[in-house]
mmCIF file of C-alpha atoms in Angstrom:
data_model
loop_
_atom_site.group_PDB
_atom_site.id
_atom_site.type_symbol
_atom_site.label_atom_id
_atom_site.label_comp_id
_atom_site.label_asym_id
_atom_site.label_seq_id
_atom_site.Cartn_x
_atom_site.Cartn_y
_atom_site.Cartn_z
ATOM 1 C CA MET Q 1 -21.168 5.120 -66.416
ATOM 2 C CA SER Q 2 -20.664 6.412 -62.880
ATOM 3 C CA THR Q 3 -17.281 6.825 -61.252
ATOM 4 C CA ILE Q 4 -16.384 5.007 -58.063
ATOM 5 C CA ASP Q 5 -15.069 7.085 -55.180
ATOM 6 C CA LEU Q 6 -11.695 5.466 -54.398
ATOM 7 C CA ALA Q 7 -11.699 6.910 -50.870
ATOM 8 C CA LEU Q 8 -14.645 4.672 -49.996
ATOM 9 C CA GLN Q 9 -12.570 1.582 -50.801
ATOM 10 C CA TYR Q 10 -10.092 2.230 -47.960
ATOM 11 C CA PRO Q 11 -10.325 2.408 -44.155
ATOM 12 C CA ILE Q 12 -10.746 5.814 -42.492
ATOM 13 C CA PHE Q 13 -7.006 6.614 -42.414
ATOM 14 C CA GLY Q 14 -6.562 6.224 -46.171
ATOM 15 C CA PRO Q 15 -4.648 3.803 -48.414
ATOM 16 C CA GLU Q 16 -1.491 3.740 -46.231
ATOM 17 C CA ILE Q 17 -0.436 4.508 -42.655
ATOM 18 C CA SER Q 18 2.718 4.044 -40.623
ATOM 19 C CA CYS Q 19 2.700 1.000 -38.364
ATOM 20 C CA PRO Q 20 2.288 2.108 -34.729
ATOM 21 C CA HIS Q 21 4.969 -0.418 -33.713
ATOM 22 C CA CYS Q 22 7.739 -0.126 -36.310
ATOM 23 C CA ARG Q 23 6.713 3.113 -38.079
ATOM 24 C CA GLN Q 24 7.108 1.453 -41.505
ATOM 25 C CA PRO Q 25 4.482 2.281 -44.145
ATOM 26 C CA ILE Q 26 1.724 -0.319 -44.242
ATOM 27 C CA ALA Q 27 -1.021 -0.666 -46.805
ATOM 28 C CA ALA Q 28 -4.755 -0.824 -46.294
ATOM 29 C CA LEU Q 29 -6.652 -3.828 -47.494
ATOM 30 C CA THR Q 30 -9.252 -2.517 -49.913
ATOM 31 C CA LEU Q 31 -12.921 -2.864 -49.060
ATOM 32 C CA THR Q 32 -12.078 -3.564 -45.385
ATOM 33 C CA ASP Q 33 -11.209 -1.542 -42.294
ATOM 34 C CA THR Q 34 -7.842 -3.295 -41.990
ATOM 35 C CA TYR Q 35 -4.180 -2.404 -42.445
ATOM 36 C CA LEU Q 36 -1.581 -5.154 -42.667
ATOM 37 C CA CYS Q 37 1.989 -4.891 -41.405
ATOM 38 C CA PRO Q 38 4.293 -7.714 -42.576
ATOM 39 C CA ARG Q 39 6.058 -7.659 -39.175
ATOM 40 C CA HIS Q 40 3.206 -6.949 -36.742
ATOM 41 C CA GLY Q 41 0.083 -8.297 -38.392
ATOM 42 C CA ALA Q 42 -3.348 -6.790 -38.834
ATOM 43 C CA PHE Q 43 -4.665 -3.497 -37.464
ATOM 44 C CA GLU Q 44 -8.351 -2.684 -37.657
ATOM 45 C CA ALA Q 45 -9.549 0.912 -37.986
ATOM 46 C CA ASP Q 46 -12.768 1.817 -36.205
ATOM 47 C CA PRO Q 47 -14.539 4.605 -38.141
ATOM 48 C CA ASN Q 48 -16.797 5.374 -35.151
ATOM 49 C CA THR Q 49 -14.052 5.964 -32.541
ATOM 50 C CA GLY Q 50 -11.091 6.863 -34.771
ATOM 51 C CA GLU Q 51 -9.050 4.157 -33.041
ATOM 52 C CA LEU Q 52 -6.706 1.609 -34.532
ATOM 53 C CA LYS Q 53 -6.748 -1.825 -32.892
ATOM 54 C CA HIS Q 54 -3.932 -4.359 -33.162
ATOM 55 C CA LEU Q 55 -5.917 -7.556 -33.652
ATOM 56 C CA GLN Q 56 -3.300 -9.914 -32.202
ATOM 57 C CA SER Q 57 -2.737 -8.050 -28.897
ATOM 58 C CA GLY Q 58 -5.956 -6.047 -28.533
ATOM 59 C CA ARG Q 59 -3.994 -2.823 -28.021
ATOM 60 C CA TYR Q 60 -5.493 0.462 -29.212
ATOM 61 C CA TRP Q 61 -3.926 3.557 -30.763
ATOM 62 C CA ARG Q 62 -5.232 7.001 -31.612
ATOM 63 C CA GLN Q 63 -3.606 9.497 -33.944
ATOM 64 C CA TRP Q 64 -2.581 13.113 -33.347
ATOM 65 C CA ASN Q 65 -0.591 15.142 -35.916
ATOM 66 C CA ASP Q 66 0.208 12.017 -37.952
ATOM 67 C CA GLU Q 67 1.670 10.195 -34.942
ATOM 68 C CA TRP Q 68 0.158 7.160 -33.222
ATOM 69 C CA TYR Q 69 -0.320 7.088 -29.437
ATOM 70 C CA ARG Q 70 -1.118 3.863 -27.646
ATOM 71 C CA GLN Q 71 -4.159 4.133 -25.393
ATOM 72 C CA HIS Q 72 -3.260 2.389 -22.144
ATOM 73 C CA THR Q 73 -5.589 0.342 -19.976
ATOM 74 C CA HIS Q 74 -2.985 -0.841 -17.430
ATOM 75 C CA PRO Q 75 -0.586 1.292 -15.363
ATOM 76 C CA ASP Q 76 2.467 -0.737 -16.401
ATOM 77 C CA GLY Q 77 1.924 0.234 -20.047
ATOM 78 C CA ILE Q 78 2.059 3.992 -19.433
ATOM 79 C CA ARG Q 79 4.894 3.630 -16.909
ATOM 80 C CA PHE Q 80 6.955 1.603 -19.405
ATOM 81 C CA GLU Q 81 6.304 4.155 -22.169
ATOM 82 C CA ILE Q 82 7.458 7.003 -19.904
ATOM 83 C CA HIS Q 83 10.546 5.028 -18.878
ATOM 84 C CA GLU Q 84 11.477 4.443 -22.539
ATOM 85 C CA ALA Q 85 11.075 8.161 -23.294
ATOM 86 C CA LEU Q 86 13.329 9.048 -20.344
ATOM 87 C CA ASP Q 87 15.999 6.670 -21.624
ATOM 88 C CA ARG Q 88 15.752 8.222 -25.112
ATOM 89 C CA LEU Q 89 16.223 11.700 -23.624
ATOM 90 C CA TYR Q 90 19.313 10.507 -21.777
ATOM 91 C CA THR Q 91 20.858 9.107 -24.966
ATOM 92 C CA GLN Q 92 20.140 12.429 -26.725
ATOM 93 C CA GLY Q 93 21.963 14.420 -24.037
ATOM 94 C CA TYR Q 94 18.939 15.754 -22.138
ATOM 95 C CA ARG Q 95 17.562 15.370 -18.662
ATOM 96 C CA ALA Q 96 13.884 15.412 -17.844
ATOM 97 C CA THR Q 97 12.711 17.981 -15.313
ATOM 98 C CA ARG Q 98 9.007 17.130 -15.133
ATOM 99 C CA VAL Q 99 6.432 14.637 -16.441
ATOM 100 C CA ILE Q 100 2.990 15.851 -17.497
ATOM 101 C CA ILE Q 101 0.534 12.958 -17.837
ATOM 102 C CA ALA Q 102 -2.913 13.072 -19.479
ATOM 103 C CA GLN Q 103 -5.747 13.465 -16.960
ATOM 104 C CA ARG Q 104 -7.414 10.298 -18.199
ATOM 105 C CA TYR Q 105 -4.584 8.284 -16.579
ATOM 106 C CA GLN Q 106 -4.718 9.993 -13.174
ATOM 107 C CA GLU Q 107 -6.736 7.270 -11.456
ATOM 108 C CA LEU Q 108 -4.948 4.466 -13.318
ATOM 109 C CA ILE Q 109 -1.454 5.540 -12.288
ATOM 110 C CA SER Q 110 -2.042 7.265 -8.932
ATOM 111 C CA GLY Q 111 -1.112 4.173 -6.911
ATOM 112 C CA TYR Q 112 2.322 4.136 -8.531
ATOM 113 C CA LEU Q 113 3.251 7.744 -7.806
ATOM 114 C CA GLU Q 114 5.648 8.644 -5.030
ATOM 115 C CA ARG Q 115 4.324 11.269 -2.642
ATOM 116 C CA SER Q 116 6.643 13.640 -0.806
ATOM 117 C CA THR Q 117 6.650 17.036 0.806
ATOM 118 C CA PRO Q 118 7.697 19.704 -1.726
ATOM 119 C CA TRP Q 119 10.932 21.607 -1.354
ATOM 120 C CA GLN Q 120 10.791 25.318 -0.827
ATOM 121 C CA GLY Q 121 9.714 26.998 -4.076
ATOM 122 C CA GLN Q 122 8.386 23.808 -5.713
ATOM 123 C CA LYS Q 123 4.837 23.698 -7.016
ATOM 124 C CA GLN Q 124 2.481 22.060 -4.561
ATOM 125 C CA THR Q 125 -0.269 19.682 -5.611
ATOM 126 C CA ASP Q 126 -2.498 17.090 -3.955
ATOM 127 C CA ASN Q 127 -2.841 18.731 -0.514
ATOM 128 C CA SER Q 128 0.783 19.869 -0.240
ATOM 129 C CA LEU Q 129 2.239 16.608 -1.518
ATOM 130 C CA LEU Q 130 4.559 16.531 -4.487
ATOM 131 C CA LEU Q 131 3.774 13.645 -6.831
ATOM 132 C CA LYS Q 132 6.748 11.924 -8.456
ATOM 133 C CA LEU Q 133 7.417 9.172 -10.944
ATOM 134 C CA TYR Q 134 10.968 7.891 -11.470
ATOM 135 C CA GLY Q 135 12.101 10.690 -9.165
ATOM 136 C CA LEU Q 136 10.579 13.421 -11.345
ATOM 137 C CA PRO Q 137 7.737 15.799 -10.426
ATOM 138 C CA VAL Q 138 4.419 14.756 -11.983
ATOM 139 C CA GLU Q 139 1.540 16.956 -13.047
ATOM 140 C CA PHE Q 140 -1.574 16.047 -14.947
ATOM 141 C CA GLY Q 141 -2.366 17.685 -18.265
ATOM 142 C CA PRO Q 142 -5.052 20.268 -18.920
ATOM 143 C CA ASP Q 143 -8.669 19.481 -19.665
ATOM 144 C CA PRO Q 144 -8.950 17.988 -23.175
ATOM 145 C CA LYS Q 145 -11.796 20.447 -23.868
ATOM 146 C CA GLU Q 146 -9.239 23.249 -23.577
ATOM 147 C CA GLU Q 147 -6.424 21.413 -25.366
ATOM 148 C CA PRO Q 148 -7.818 18.582 -27.551
ATOM 149 C CA CYS Q 149 -4.418 16.907 -28.014
ATOM 150 C CA TRP Q 150 -4.733 15.612 -24.416
ATOM 151 C CA GLU Q 151 -7.575 13.322 -25.551
ATOM 152 C CA VAL Q 152 -4.955 11.396 -27.530
ATOM 153 C CA ILE Q 153 -1.408 12.003 -26.284
ATOM 154 C CA ASN Q 154 -0.352 10.237 -23.097
ATOM 155 C CA PHE Q 155 2.318 12.457 -21.589
ATOM 156 C CA THR Q 156 5.023 15.009 -22.281
ATOM 157 C CA LEU Q 157 8.412 15.448 -20.705
ATOM 158 C CA GLU Q 158 9.868 18.827 -19.905
ATOM 159 C CA LYS Q 159 13.576 18.673 -20.547
ATOM 160 C CA GLU Q 160 16.795 20.616 -20.494
ATOM 161 C CA PRO Q 161 20.245 19.908 -21.932
ATOM 162 C CA GLY Q 162 22.596 17.909 -19.763
ATOM 163 C CA VAL Q 163 23.016 14.636 -17.960
ATOM 164 C CA PRO Q 164 20.938 14.154 -14.812
ATOM 165 C CA MET Q 165 22.851 14.550 -11.556
ATOM 166 C CA ARG Q 166 20.991 11.577 -10.101
ATOM 167 C CA TYR Q 167 19.444 9.360 -12.730
ATOM 168 C CA PRO Q 168 16.919 7.232 -10.817
ATOM 169 C CA TYR Q 169 15.043 6.100 -13.910
ATOM 170 C CA PHE Q 170 17.989 4.783 -15.904
ATOM 171 C CA LYS Q 171 18.961 1.174 -15.327
ATOM 172 C CA LEU Q 172 22.440 0.017 -16.254
ATOM 173 C CA PHE Q 173 22.570 -3.511 -17.607
ATOM 174 C CA GLU Q 174 25.834 -5.410 -17.296
#
């Protein structure tokens, strides 16, 4: 009698993953490429691309260091994600000093970046124009061939302790 390899009964990410939306553990459906979240529905794993697709919305995620990163196809998605991260920093007592965005989004988001002349001592990019988003300097990440994480992650925020002097990206709701 031969033994059955249990790993072959599950999708590529194994018997359980965390839901990209709510981060709760969700189980794989055996003999399929699908994971099922009780709150967010079905996610299909693509063994060829390593992506996870939310079947209801069509959104894609990729994983880096056990964390899911949504892969954006529209500029509003990446802008909203950055805005949320800035708000989280603020609530944790930090201020952002710079946004570094993955190169793969450069064309997608370029129309939404503010362009200004750099102050003395500031790093110059794009023919002496300083690129900004939500009032913060923007740079684009390194080549993913040099740093493979940039094939998956969307952006990072450089931060320092303290409340921003001018907080252009925080909206107060009354």
